[in-house]
PDB file of C-alpha atoms in Angstrom:
ATOM      1  CA  MET A   1      -0.311 153.783  68.744  1.00  0.00           C
ATOM      2  CA  LYS A   2       0.843 152.419  72.069  1.00  0.00           C
ATOM      3  CA  HIS A   3       2.094 149.171  70.484  1.00  0.00           C
ATOM      4  CA  ARG A   4       4.022 151.061  67.765  1.00  0.00           C
ATOM      5  CA  LYS A   5       5.877 153.070  70.460  1.00  0.00           C
ATOM      6  CA  GLN A   6       6.913 149.888  72.318  1.00  0.00           C
ATOM      7  CA  ARG A   7       8.251 148.323  69.101  1.00  0.00           C
ATOM      8  CA  PHE A   8      10.258 151.483  68.411  1.00  0.00           C
ATOM      9  CA  VAL A   9      11.868 151.408  71.872  1.00  0.00           C
ATOM     10  CA  VAL A  10      12.855 147.740  71.549  1.00  0.00           C
ATOM     11  CA  ALA A  11      14.400 148.346  68.147  1.00  0.00           C
ATOM     12  CA  ALA A  12      16.394 151.307  69.473  1.00  0.00           C
ATOM     13  CA  VAL A  13      17.778 149.256  72.374  1.00  0.00           C
ATOM     14  CA  GLY A  14      18.841 146.552  69.954  1.00  0.00           C
ATOM     15  CA  VAL A  15      20.655 149.028  67.723  1.00  0.00           C
ATOM     16  CA  VAL A  16      22.545 150.546  70.721  1.00  0.00           C
ATOM     17  CA  SER A  17      23.606 147.072  72.001  1.00  0.00           C
ATOM     18  CA  SER A  18      24.919 146.119  68.565  1.00  0.00           C
ATOM     19  CA  LEU A  19      26.934 149.335  68.343  1.00  0.00           C
ATOM     20  CA  LEU A  20      28.505 148.757  71.806  1.00  0.00           C
ATOM     21  CA  LEU A  21      29.445 145.168  70.902  1.00  0.00           C
ATOM     22  CA  ILE A  22      31.075 146.297  67.651  1.00  0.00           C
ATOM     23  CA  VAL A  23      33.010 149.037  69.462  1.00  0.00           C
ATOM     24  CA  GLY A  24      34.190 146.602  72.203  1.00  0.00           C
ATOM     25  CA  CYS A  25      35.384 143.988  69.720  1.00  0.00           C
ATOM     26  CA  GLY A  26      37.188 146.644  67.789  1.00  0.00           C
ATOM     27  CA  LYS A  27      38.965 147.849  70.979  1.00  0.00           C
ATOM     28  CA  GLU A  28      40.075 144.298  71.908  1.00  0.00           C
ATOM     29  CA  ARG A  29      41.504 143.745  68.422  1.00  0.00           C
ATOM     30  CA  THR A  30      43.249 147.110  68.637  1.00  0.00           C
ATOM     31  CA  ASP A  31      44.779 146.275  72.101  1.00  0.00           C
ATOM     32  CA  GLU A  32      45.940 142.877  70.890  1.00  0.00           C
ATOM     33  CA  ALA A  33      47.558 144.399  67.847  1.00  0.00           C
ATOM     34  CA  VAL A  34      49.363 146.972  69.992  1.00  0.00           C
ATOM     35  CA  GLU A  35      50.716 144.341  72.422  1.00  0.00           C
ATOM     36  CA  HIS A  36      52.180 142.286  69.600  1.00  0.00           C
ATOM     37  CA  HIS A  37      53.675 145.254  67.809  1.00  0.00           C
ATOM     38  CA  PRO A  38      57.520 144.969  67.721  1.00  0.00           C
ATOM     39  CA  ASP A  39      58.052 148.350  69.320  1.00  0.00           C
ATOM     40  CA  PHE A  40      55.789 147.458  72.258  1.00  0.00           C
ATOM     41  CA  VAL A  41      57.500 144.088  72.833  1.00  0.00           C
ATOM     42  CA  LYS A  42      60.918 145.753  72.726  1.00  0.00           C
ATOM     43  CA  ARG A  43      59.918 148.388  75.289  1.00  0.00           C
ATOM     44  CA  ALA A  44      58.389 145.733  77.637  1.00  0.00           C
ATOM     45  CA  THR A  45      61.525 143.586  77.421  1.00  0.00           C
ATOM     46  CA  GLU A  46      63.805 146.493  78.147  1.00  0.00           C
ATOM     47  CA  GLU A  47      61.774 147.401  81.235  1.00  0.00           C
ATOM     48  CA  ILE A  48      62.435 144.019  83.041  1.00  0.00           C
ATOM     49  CA  ILE A  49      66.180 143.798  82.351  1.00  0.00           C
ATOM     50  CA  VAL A  50      68.351 144.668  85.371  1.00  0.00           C
ATOM     51  CA  ARG A  51      71.820 145.848  84.517  1.00  0.00           C
ATOM     52  CA  LEU A  52      74.601 145.882  87.149  1.00  0.00           C
ATOM     53  CA  ASP A  53      78.144 147.068  86.752  1.00  0.00           C
ATOM     54  CA  LYS A  54      81.130 145.193  88.284  1.00  0.00           C
ATOM     55  CA  HIS A  55      81.087 147.324  91.415  1.00  0.00           C
ATOM     56  CA  LYS A  56      77.445 146.498  92.174  1.00  0.00           C
ATOM     57  CA  VAL A  57      77.953 142.793  91.390  1.00  0.00           C
ATOM     58  CA  PHE A  58      80.875 142.658  93.836  1.00  0.00           C
ATOM     59  CA  HIS A  59      78.971 144.302  96.692  1.00  0.00           C
ATOM     60  CA  ALA A  60      75.860 142.198  96.047  1.00  0.00           C
ATOM     61  CA  GLY A  61      77.938 139.025  96.462  1.00  0.00           C
ATOM     62  CA  ILE A  62      76.849 137.628  93.092  1.00  0.00           C
ATOM     63  CA  LYS A  63      79.073 134.888  91.677  1.00  0.00           C
ATOM     64  CA  VAL A  64      78.859 133.217  88.295  1.00  0.00           C
ATOM     65  CA  GLU A  65      80.266 129.702  87.859  1.00  0.00           C
ATOM     66  CA  PRO A  66      80.062 127.028  85.192  1.00  0.00           C
ATOM     67  CA  VAL A  67      77.378 124.390  85.644  1.00  0.00           C
ATOM     68  CA  ALA A  68      78.889 121.345  87.401  1.00  0.00           C
ATOM     69  CA  LYS A  69      77.810 118.289  89.400  1.00  0.00           C
ATOM     70  CA  ARG A  70      78.941 118.303  93.029  1.00  0.00           C
ATOM     71  CA  SER A  71      77.955 117.258  96.585  1.00  0.00           C
ATOM     72  CA  VAL A  72      76.293 119.828  98.808  1.00  0.00           C
ATOM     73  CA  SER A  73      75.419 119.777 102.509  1.00  0.00           C
ATOM     74  CA  ILE A  74      71.739 119.205 103.185  1.00  0.00           C
ATOM     75  CA  PRO A  75      70.562 119.401 106.821  1.00  0.00           C
ATOM     76  CA  LEU A  76      68.517 116.407 107.929  1.00  0.00           C
ATOM     77  CA  THR A  77      66.271 117.104 110.938  1.00  0.00           C
ATOM     78  CA  LEU A  78      65.579 114.158 113.260  1.00  0.00           C
ATOM     79  CA  PRO A  79      63.800 113.680 116.599  1.00  0.00           C
ATOM     80  CA  GLY A  80      65.982 112.557 119.495  1.00  0.00           C
ATOM     81  CA  LYS A  81      66.438 112.182 123.231  1.00  0.00           C
ATOM     82  CA  VAL A  82      69.302 113.036 125.586  1.00  0.00           C
ATOM     83  CA  SER A  83      70.784 110.013 127.343  1.00  0.00           C
ATOM     84  CA  PHE A  84      73.569 109.133 129.783  1.00  0.00           C
ATOM     85  CA  ASN A  85      77.060 108.486 128.531  1.00  0.00           C
ATOM     86  CA  GLU A  86      77.210 104.795 129.393  1.00  0.00           C
ATOM     87  CA  ARG A  87      80.998 104.936 129.620  1.00  0.00           C
ATOM     88  CA  ARG A  88      80.635 107.395 132.518  1.00  0.00           C
ATOM     89  CA  LEU A  89      77.818 105.684 134.406  1.00  0.00           C
ATOM     90  CA  ALA A  90      78.577 103.512 137.442  1.00  0.00           C
ATOM     91  CA  HIS A  91      76.894 101.485 140.153  1.00  0.00           C
ATOM     92  CA  VAL A  92      79.031 101.690 143.286  1.00  0.00           C
ATOM     93  CA  THR A  93      78.720  98.429 145.210  1.00  0.00           C
ATOM     94  CA  ALA A  94      80.087  97.003 148.437  1.00  0.00           C
ATOM     95  CA  ARG A  95      83.269  94.976 147.860  1.00  0.00           C
ATOM     96  CA  VAL A  96      83.266  93.690 151.413  1.00  0.00           C
ATOM     97  CA  GLY A  97      80.495  93.049 153.917  1.00  0.00           C
ATOM     98  CA  GLY A  98      80.093  95.289 156.948  1.00  0.00           C
ATOM     99  CA  ARG A  99      78.084  97.848 158.895  1.00  0.00           C
ATOM    100  CA  VAL A 100      77.661 101.416 157.593  1.00  0.00           C
ATOM    101  CA  GLU A 101      79.333 103.735 160.091  1.00  0.00           C
ATOM    102  CA  LYS A 102      79.314 107.023 158.133  1.00  0.00           C
ATOM    103  CA  VAL A 103      77.654 108.327 154.965  1.00  0.00           C
ATOM    104  CA  ASN A 104      79.242 111.353 153.262  1.00  0.00           C
ATOM    105  CA  ALA A 105      77.243 111.679 149.993  1.00  0.00           C
ATOM    106  CA  PHE A 106      73.562 111.742 149.120  1.00  0.00           C
ATOM    107  CA  THR A 107      71.359 112.088 146.029  1.00  0.00           C
ATOM    108  CA  ASN A 108      72.357 114.940 143.651  1.00  0.00           C
ATOM    109  CA  ASP A 109      75.625 115.643 145.472  1.00  0.00           C
ATOM    110  CA  ARG A 110      78.633 116.429 143.282  1.00  0.00           C
ATOM    111  CA  VAL A 111      81.658 114.302 144.070  1.00  0.00           C
ATOM    112  CA  ARG A 112      85.226 114.138 142.835  1.00  0.00           C
ATOM    113  CA  ASP A 113      87.379 111.184 141.885  1.00  0.00           C
ATOM    114  CA  GLY A 114      88.608 109.426 145.038  1.00  0.00           C
ATOM    115  CA  ASP A 115      86.173 111.072 147.485  1.00  0.00           C
ATOM    116  CA  VAL A 116      85.066 108.845 150.379  1.00  0.00           C
ATOM    117  CA  LEU A 117      81.345 108.179 149.921  1.00  0.00           C
ATOM    118  CA  LEU A 118      80.883 106.102 153.063  1.00  0.00           C
ATOM    119  CA  GLN A 119      82.776 104.081 155.663  1.00  0.00           C
ATOM    120  CA  LEU A 120      82.140 100.482 156.674  1.00  0.00           C
ATOM    121  CA  TYR A 121      83.213  98.601 159.756  1.00  0.00           C
ATOM    122  CA  SER A 122      84.239  95.280 158.224  1.00  0.00           C
ATOM    123  CA  GLN A 123      85.794  92.330 160.011  1.00  0.00           C
ATOM    124  CA  GLU A 124      86.718  90.927 156.600  1.00  0.00           C
ATOM    125  CA  PHE A 125      88.690  94.075 155.797  1.00  0.00           C
ATOM    126  CA  LEU A 126      90.546  93.925 159.106  1.00  0.00           C
ATOM    127  CA  THR A 127      91.523  90.295 158.431  1.00  0.00           C
ATOM    128  CA  MET A 128      92.871  91.173 154.994  1.00  0.00           C
ATOM    129  CA  GLN A 129      95.042  93.909 156.460  1.00  0.00           C
ATOM    130  CA  PHE A 130      96.507  91.590 159.124  1.00  0.00           C
ATOM    131  CA  GLU A 131      97.280  88.989 156.452  1.00  0.00           C
ATOM    132  CA  PHE A 132      99.016  91.622 154.363  1.00  0.00           C
ATOM    133  CA  LEU A 133     101.148  92.837 157.284  1.00  0.00           C
ATOM    134  CA  GLN A 134     102.188  89.283 158.196  1.00  0.00           C
ATOM    135  CA  ALA A 135     103.083  88.473 154.586  1.00  0.00           C
ATOM    136  CA  MET A 136     105.063  91.709 154.330  1.00  0.00           C
ATOM    137  CA  GLN A 137     107.080  90.927 157.473  1.00  0.00           C
ATOM    138  CA  ARG A 138     107.808  87.401 156.273  1.00  0.00           C
ATOM    139  CA  TRP A 139     108.941  88.717 152.890  1.00  0.00           C
ATOM    140  CA  LYS A 140     111.309  91.197 154.575  1.00  0.00           C
ATOM    141  CA  ARG A 141     112.790  88.501 156.831  1.00  0.00           C
ATOM    142  CA  SER A 142     113.429  86.253 153.848  1.00  0.00           C
ATOM    143  CA  GLN A 143     115.509  89.004 152.297  1.00  0.00           C
ATOM    144  CA  THR A 144     117.904  89.377 155.214  1.00  0.00           C
ATOM    145  CA  GLY A 145     118.536  85.927 156.705  1.00  0.00           C
ATOM    146  CA  PRO A 146     117.726  82.234 156.902  1.00  0.00           C
ATOM    147  CA  SER A 147     114.126  81.057 157.103  1.00  0.00           C
ATOM    148  CA  ALA A 148     112.333  80.319 160.350  1.00  0.00           C
ATOM    149  CA  GLY A 149     112.858  76.589 159.792  1.00  0.00           C
ATOM    150  CA  GLY A 150     116.612  76.882 160.223  1.00  0.00           C
ATOM    151  CA  PHE A 151     117.555  76.488 156.581  1.00  0.00           C
ATOM    152  CA  GLY A 152     120.332  78.679 155.283  1.00  0.00           C
ATOM    153  CA  PRO A 153     120.492  80.287 151.907  1.00  0.00           C
ATOM    154  CA  GLN A 154     122.157  77.144 150.455  1.00  0.00           C
ATOM    155  CA  ALA A 155     119.644  74.697 151.961  1.00  0.00           C
ATOM    156  CA  GLY A 156     116.302  76.404 151.300  1.00  0.00           C
ATOM    157  CA  GLY A 157     116.651  80.186 151.392  1.00  0.00           C
ATOM    158  CA  GLU A 158     115.747  80.698 147.728  1.00  0.00           C
ATOM    159  CA  GLU A 159     112.591  78.610 148.035  1.00  0.00           C
ATOM    160  CA  GLU A 160     111.547  80.525 151.171  1.00  0.00           C
ATOM    161  CA  ARG A 161     112.065  83.878 149.484  1.00  0.00           C
ATOM    162  CA  SER A 162     109.980  82.781 146.517  1.00  0.00           C
ATOM    163  CA  SER A 163     107.178  81.538 148.759  1.00  0.00           C
ATOM    164  CA  ALA A 164     107.225  84.672 150.946  1.00  0.00           C
ATOM    165  CA  LYS A 165     107.115  86.913 147.916  1.00  0.00           C
ATOM    166  CA  ALA A 166     104.131  85.014 146.451  1.00  0.00           C
ATOM    167  CA  LEU A 167     102.174  85.362 149.725  1.00  0.00           C
ATOM    168  CA  TYR A 168     102.989  89.057 149.921  1.00  0.00           C
ATOM    169  CA  GLU A 169     101.857  89.723 146.346  1.00  0.00           C
ATOM    170  CA  SER A 170      98.659  87.722 146.885  1.00  0.00           C
ATOM    171  CA  ALA A 171      97.731  89.645 150.060  1.00  0.00           C
ATOM    172  CA  ARG A 172      98.515  92.906 148.308  1.00  0.00           C
ATOM    173  CA  ARG A 173      96.318  92.081 145.295  1.00  0.00           C
ATOM    174  CA  LYS A 174      93.368  91.228 147.561  1.00  0.00           C
ATOM    175  CA  LEU A 175      93.451  94.723 149.032  1.00  0.00           C
ATOM    176  CA  LEU A 176      93.766  96.346 145.608  1.00  0.00           C
ATOM    177  CA  VAL A 177      90.809  94.343 144.298  1.00  0.00           C
ATOM    178  CA  ILE A 178      88.479  95.628 147.013  1.00  0.00           C
ATOM    179  CA  GLY A 179      89.418  99.218 146.192  1.00  0.00           C
ATOM    180  CA  VAL A 180      92.301 100.063 148.515  1.00  0.00           C
ATOM    181  CA  SER A 181      94.505 102.635 146.790  1.00  0.00           C
ATOM    182  CA  GLU A 182      98.270 102.507 146.374  1.00  0.00           C
ATOM    183  CA  ASP A 183      98.584 105.426 148.785  1.00  0.00           C
ATOM    184  CA  ASP A 184      96.559 103.547 151.408  1.00  0.00           C
ATOM    185  CA  LEU A 185      98.791 100.498 150.979  1.00  0.00           C
ATOM    186  CA  ALA A 186     101.924 102.591 151.382  1.00  0.00           C
ATOM    187  CA  GLU A 187     100.460 104.101 154.550  1.00  0.00           C
ATOM    188  CA  LEU A 188      99.584 100.641 155.882  1.00  0.00           C
ATOM    189  CA  GLU A 189     103.111  99.372 155.226  1.00  0.00           C
ATOM    190  CA  SER A 190     104.635 102.412 156.913  1.00  0.00           C
ATOM    191  CA  ALA A 191     102.360 102.527 159.983  1.00  0.00           C
ATOM    192  CA  GLN A 192     101.898  98.719 160.199  1.00  0.00           C
ATOM    193  CA  THR A 193      98.552  99.394 161.900  1.00  0.00           C
ATOM    194  CA  PRO A 194      95.291  98.243 160.255  1.00  0.00           C
ATOM    195  CA  LYS A 195      92.654 100.874 159.512  1.00  0.00           C
ATOM    196  CA  SER A 196      89.441 100.593 161.521  1.00  0.00           C
ATOM    197  CA  TYR A 197      87.075 101.386 158.639  1.00  0.00           C
ATOM    198  CA  TYR A 198      86.854 100.479 154.996  1.00  0.00           C
ATOM    199  CA  ASP A 199      86.432 103.536 152.721  1.00  0.00           C
ATOM    200  CA  VAL A 200      84.080 103.324 149.731  1.00  0.00           C
ATOM    201  CA  ARG A 201      85.405 105.817 147.174  1.00  0.00           C
ATOM    202  CA  THR A 202      84.007 107.296 143.975  1.00  0.00           C
ATOM    203  CA  PRO A 203      85.664 106.012 140.764  1.00  0.00           C
ATOM    204  CA  PHE A 204      85.413 109.364 138.882  1.00  0.00           C
ATOM    205  CA  ASP A 205      84.026 112.891 139.059  1.00  0.00           C
ATOM    206  CA  GLY A 206      80.246 113.007 138.824  1.00  0.00           C
ATOM    207  CA  ILE A 207      76.845 113.421 140.446  1.00  0.00           C
ATOM    208  CA  ILE A 208      75.160 110.964 142.787  1.00  0.00           C
ATOM    209  CA  LEU A 209      71.971 109.987 140.943  1.00  0.00           C
ATOM    210  CA  GLU A 210      70.711 107.906 143.848  1.00  0.00           C
ATOM    211  CA  SER A 211      71.922 107.047 147.332  1.00  0.00           C
ATOM    212  CA  LYS A 212      70.638 103.596 148.289  1.00  0.00           C
ATOM    213  CA  ILE A 213      72.117 103.137 151.752  1.00  0.00           C
ATOM    214  CA  ARG A 214      71.505 104.554 155.206  1.00  0.00           C
ATOM    215  CA  LEU A 215      73.564 104.912 158.368  1.00  0.00           C
ATOM    216  CA  GLY A 216      73.648 101.737 160.471  1.00  0.00           C
ATOM    217  CA  GLU A 217      72.647  99.315 157.737  1.00  0.00           C
ATOM    218  CA  PHE A 218      74.536  96.069 157.331  1.00  0.00           C
ATOM    219  CA  VAL A 219      75.570  95.355 153.758  1.00  0.00           C
ATOM    220  CA  GLN A 220      76.712  92.190 152.053  1.00  0.00           C
ATOM    221  CA  LEU A 221      79.291  91.748 149.320  1.00  0.00           C
ATOM    222  CA  GLY A 222      77.795  93.170 146.102  1.00  0.00           C
ATOM    223  CA  THR A 223      75.141  95.376 147.724  1.00  0.00           C
ATOM    224  CA  GLU A 224      74.460  98.439 145.525  1.00  0.00           C
ATOM    225  CA  LEU A 225      75.276 101.603 147.455  1.00  0.00           C
ATOM    226  CA  PHE A 226      75.191 104.495 144.959  1.00  0.00           C
ATOM    227  CA  GLU A 227      74.425 105.252 141.332  1.00  0.00           C
ATOM    228  CA  LEU A 228      76.932 107.709 139.888  1.00  0.00           C
ATOM    229  CA  ALA A 229      77.060 109.545 136.533  1.00  0.00           C
ATOM    230  CA  ASP A 230      79.450 111.999 134.914  1.00  0.00           C
ATOM    231  CA  LEU A 231      77.202 114.469 133.039  1.00  0.00           C
ATOM    232  CA  ARG A 232      79.980 116.514 131.447  1.00  0.00           C
ATOM    233  CA  THR A 233      79.594 114.447 128.281  1.00  0.00           C
ATOM    234  CA  LEU A 234      76.278 112.970 127.188  1.00  0.00           C
ATOM    235  CA  TRP A 235      74.867 110.819 124.407  1.00  0.00           C
ATOM    236  CA  VAL A 236      72.014 112.014 122.206  1.00  0.00           C
ATOM    237  CA  LEU A 237      70.072 109.213 120.515  1.00  0.00           C
ATOM    238  CA  ALA A 238      68.476 110.355 117.241  1.00  0.00           C
ATOM    239  CA  ASP A 239      65.813 108.347 115.413  1.00  0.00           C
ATOM    240  CA  ILE A 240      66.731 107.708 111.753  1.00  0.00           C
ATOM    241  CA  TYR A 241      63.957 106.656 109.409  1.00  0.00           C
ATOM    242  CA  GLU A 242      64.753 103.806 107.043  1.00  0.00           C
ATOM    243  CA  LYS A 243      64.690 106.031 103.937  1.00  0.00           C
ATOM    244  CA  ASP A 244      67.392 108.273 105.474  1.00  0.00           C
ATOM    245  CA  LEU A 245      69.768 105.486 106.517  1.00  0.00           C
ATOM    246  CA  PRO A 246      71.963 105.668 103.379  1.00  0.00           C
ATOM    247  CA  HIS A 247      72.750 109.328 104.114  1.00  0.00           C
ATOM    248  CA  ILE A 248      73.945 108.934 107.740  1.00  0.00           C
ATOM    249  CA  LYS A 249      77.512 107.859 108.498  1.00  0.00           C
ATOM    250  CA  THR A 250      79.764 107.962 111.546  1.00  0.00           C
ATOM    251  CA  GLY A 251      81.909 111.066 111.817  1.00  0.00           C
ATOM    252  CA  MET A 252      79.244 113.443 110.502  1.00  0.00           C
ATOM    253  CA  LYS A 253      78.733 116.725 112.342  1.00  0.00           C
ATOM    254  CA  ALA A 254      75.448 117.299 114.168  1.00  0.00           C
ATOM    255  CA  SER A 255      73.792 120.007 116.239  1.00  0.00           C
ATOM    256  CA  VAL A 256      71.320 119.432 119.068  1.00  0.00           C
ATOM    257  CA  GLU A 257      68.549 121.826 120.105  1.00  0.00           C
ATOM    258  CA  VAL A 258      66.163 121.638 123.080  1.00  0.00           C
ATOM    259  CA  ASN A 259      63.088 123.672 123.916  1.00  0.00           C
ATOM    260  CA  ALA A 260      64.358 124.670 127.359  1.00  0.00           C
ATOM    261  CA  TYR A 261      67.339 126.758 126.204  1.00  0.00           C
ATOM    262  CA  PRO A 262      68.322 128.838 123.164  1.00  0.00           C
ATOM    263  CA  GLY A 263      71.238 127.913 120.975  1.00  0.00           C
ATOM    264  CA  SER A 264      72.549 124.466 120.146  1.00  0.00           C
ATOM    265  CA  TRP A 265      75.121 121.867 121.179  1.00  0.00           C
ATOM    266  CA  ASN A 266      77.578 120.576 118.588  1.00  0.00           C
ATOM    267  CA  GLY A 267      78.526 116.936 118.407  1.00  0.00           C
ATOM    268  CA  THR A 268      79.647 114.091 116.170  1.00  0.00           C
ATOM    269  CA  VAL A 269      77.837 110.935 115.085  1.00  0.00           C
ATOM    270  CA  SER A 270      79.864 108.245 116.853  1.00  0.00           C
ATOM    271  CA  SER A 271      77.726 105.201 116.054  1.00  0.00           C
ATOM    272  CA  VAL A 272      74.748 104.075 113.952  1.00  0.00           C
ATOM    273  CA  TYR A 273      72.994 101.163 115.663  1.00  0.00           C
ATOM    274  CA  SER A 274      72.570  97.831 113.910  1.00  0.00           C
ATOM    275  CA  VAL A 275      68.958  97.040 114.850  1.00  0.00           C
ATOM    276  CA  VAL A 276      65.672  98.585 113.659  1.00  0.00           C
ATOM    277  CA  ASP A 277      63.121  99.328 116.378  1.00  0.00           C
ATOM    278  CA  GLU A 278      60.101  97.169 115.556  1.00  0.00           C
ATOM    279  CA  LYS A 279      57.627  99.739 116.925  1.00  0.00           C
ATOM    280  CA  THR A 280      58.969 103.028 115.515  1.00  0.00           C
ATOM    281  CA  ARG A 281      60.704 101.518 112.442  1.00  0.00           C
ATOM    282  CA  THR A 282      63.717 103.710 113.131  1.00  0.00           C
ATOM    283  CA  VAL A 283      67.411 103.149 113.827  1.00  0.00           C
ATOM    284  CA  LYS A 284      69.284 104.966 116.595  1.00  0.00           C
ATOM    285  CA  ALA A 285      72.242 107.197 115.835  1.00  0.00           C
ATOM    286  CA  ARG A 286      74.449 108.151 118.775  1.00  0.00           C
ATOM    287  CA  ILE A 287      75.821 111.676 118.955  1.00  0.00           C
ATOM    288  CA  GLU A 288      78.345 112.563 121.645  1.00  0.00           C
ATOM    289  CA  VAL A 289      78.042 116.132 122.928  1.00  0.00           C
ATOM    290  CA  SER A 290      79.889 118.164 125.539  1.00  0.00           C
ATOM    291  CA  ASN A 291      77.726 119.317 128.439  1.00  0.00           C
ATOM    292  CA  SER A 292      80.205 121.356 130.454  1.00  0.00           C
ATOM    293  CA  ASN A 293      77.563 123.955 131.363  1.00  0.00           C
ATOM    294  CA  GLY A 294      75.244 121.238 132.697  1.00  0.00           C
ATOM    295  CA  ARG A 295      72.149 122.472 130.862  1.00  0.00           C
ATOM    296  CA  LEU A 296      71.398 119.259 129.022  1.00  0.00           C
ATOM    297  CA  LYS A 297      69.552 116.731 131.181  1.00  0.00           C
ATOM    298  CA  PRO A 298      69.193 113.022 130.443  1.00  0.00           C
ATOM    299  CA  GLU A 299      65.693 112.108 129.138  1.00  0.00           C
ATOM    300  CA  MET A 300      65.183 115.561 127.526  1.00  0.00           C
ATOM    301  CA  PHE A 301      63.532 115.471 124.106  1.00  0.00           C
ATOM    302  CA  CYS A 302      65.524 117.298 121.448  1.00  0.00           C
ATOM    303  CA  THR A 303      65.887 118.026 117.734  1.00  0.00           C
ATOM    304  CA  VAL A 304      68.987 116.790 115.944  1.00  0.00           C
ATOM    305  CA  LYS A 305      70.242 118.341 112.708  1.00  0.00           C
ATOM    306  CA  ILE A 306      72.839 116.384 110.765  1.00  0.00           C
ATOM    307  CA  GLN A 307      74.668 117.809 107.752  1.00  0.00           C
ATOM    308  CA  THR A 308      74.322 115.039 105.159  1.00  0.00           C
ATOM    309  CA  GLN A 309      75.837 115.033 101.656  1.00  0.00           C
TER     310      GLN A 309
END
């Protein structure tokens, strides 16, 4: 009896499972038939269509144009580094030998074009001034009368004037070469008294990067005294990978960003270098940027974005 009951239960479970399977298959076939029915497809399609009138299209900024082939701007992002503008970088050296009597500028000082950086007592400078004054006096005498040798204008005056003028111009050029200004020469001609000290002046506005001289030192011709840079314009050197070289050309616009400050600096690609760096396998592109606010510092790392076509 017990075994008959167990067989009955097993058979009942089997019948129920078969019925559920048949019902499930029938439901799947029914759902599939509904989804492919034309009315259902039409309703589903109508639900995903978005219709806009002209007013909505205008305010949404949607424009429709014919398909065409054209160039578009694609920003290329490159690593780079801020560098000095080599055209505005100078080593101020001694043009005459002498002893440093006064120092007016030191490291990180801002200076203006023509400022006196230091003064030298130079015997060589004094000699040049005396030679200039003597040549000037001789040139003036040759203009007004016969030469010192007793020759009149007919005998040798023209030759004397030519010689006196040549000596005067030579003495004048020597002073200009060592940095004496036209104003200083005019003052020397007027006063006819040599200056006691030679002034070392700055060639342009900038910042003293390094002062290499101290009070009382004796310097020789060519001794480096100061390193000067104008930081109002800087160069940014971007690294171009070889695959991107065909897309970079001079004249392209670029923007420079640094981590220290928000915003960007705009510039122009002024040069693409001609040599590939053997270590990084990149080529330098030089971008000139204005740095009037002084925020960019040479040796800063930066990101350069160039609008390529």
